[in-house]
Amino acid sequence: MNPKVRTCLAFKDRAEEAARFYVSVIPDSNFEGAFRREPNGPAVLVSFTLAGTPYQALNMGRDTIHNEAFSISVMTKDQRETDEIWEKLLEGGGAEIQCSWLKDRFGICWQIVPEALPRMFMDEDRAAAARAFQAMLGMVKIDIAAVEAAFRSAL
């Protein structure tokens, strides 16, 4: 499959390393291939998918700036998956931010979002949704049980 649209992540010289790391962290992902100017040379452009979503990564040969204006959001099914992906993305020098956000060792921002969060935030009970949102604001990595407890509690 050759998707018409792919998000491109730019790196100085670590595109292939980053792509291979990401596909090892996100379930149902794969490394599709790399374009190299020379058969055994470094990759210039790599293609990969994260849980079926197409990406490419490009080595620019110069420093790139990554910031919170761009992030990759991963919907997780439960606390175990949330914790697992969170910890793997922090390996090797990542940094926690807040409210489900982190920055990995390559400087890319991620949101690790348990599927329970948007369900609670969009609930018709706006007071419960507000309590859940307020609980989330005090967190770095999301604690699903704590957000659900806030959602269910009446003030």
Steps between C-alpha positions, in 0.01 A plus 500: 500500500625845415288750694441836341575684828774426755616710793874567467723526805830681442824411677861604464629145451294257711190441286548126459591451866190692609267317259627158606461600866143623447387183321645296788291696751160540332307173443403406144771718345763425240809637333432509126836597355773754453640701210879516505722686253750216531411135572674494839469870574276673750130528428384828354128422519319218677139387487316335786156460652392541860189292568413532132559876474762584235807708583832580346816630661759712325863564587550872433874506574449794735344555839123500508270652758215293641246658734154455647336649189520147358440176687412141429195387695463133593168369630557223755248240611589478871744597773741218416536612139519865607782423744687276255503748212574791736804330652639381165474846343685653796791254468837646416437861596135587452323750726155508655298814434143497638143389431600187304784675312865398478799572279707204381879486469477623140306811604161389363197575721246228571159488665427162658123514545296221658180451299302561821602869503314630194202282594480670842580849366217476245244353738161671514546550875703818465574523874648148498697583184635815668608300809682248280670778305606677819648175636694451176646852522689403816664198337801434284443139390128425517371291789175367355359383836552844655334679207209254508463550877480878449249445219275287725526713815247767577640812659 
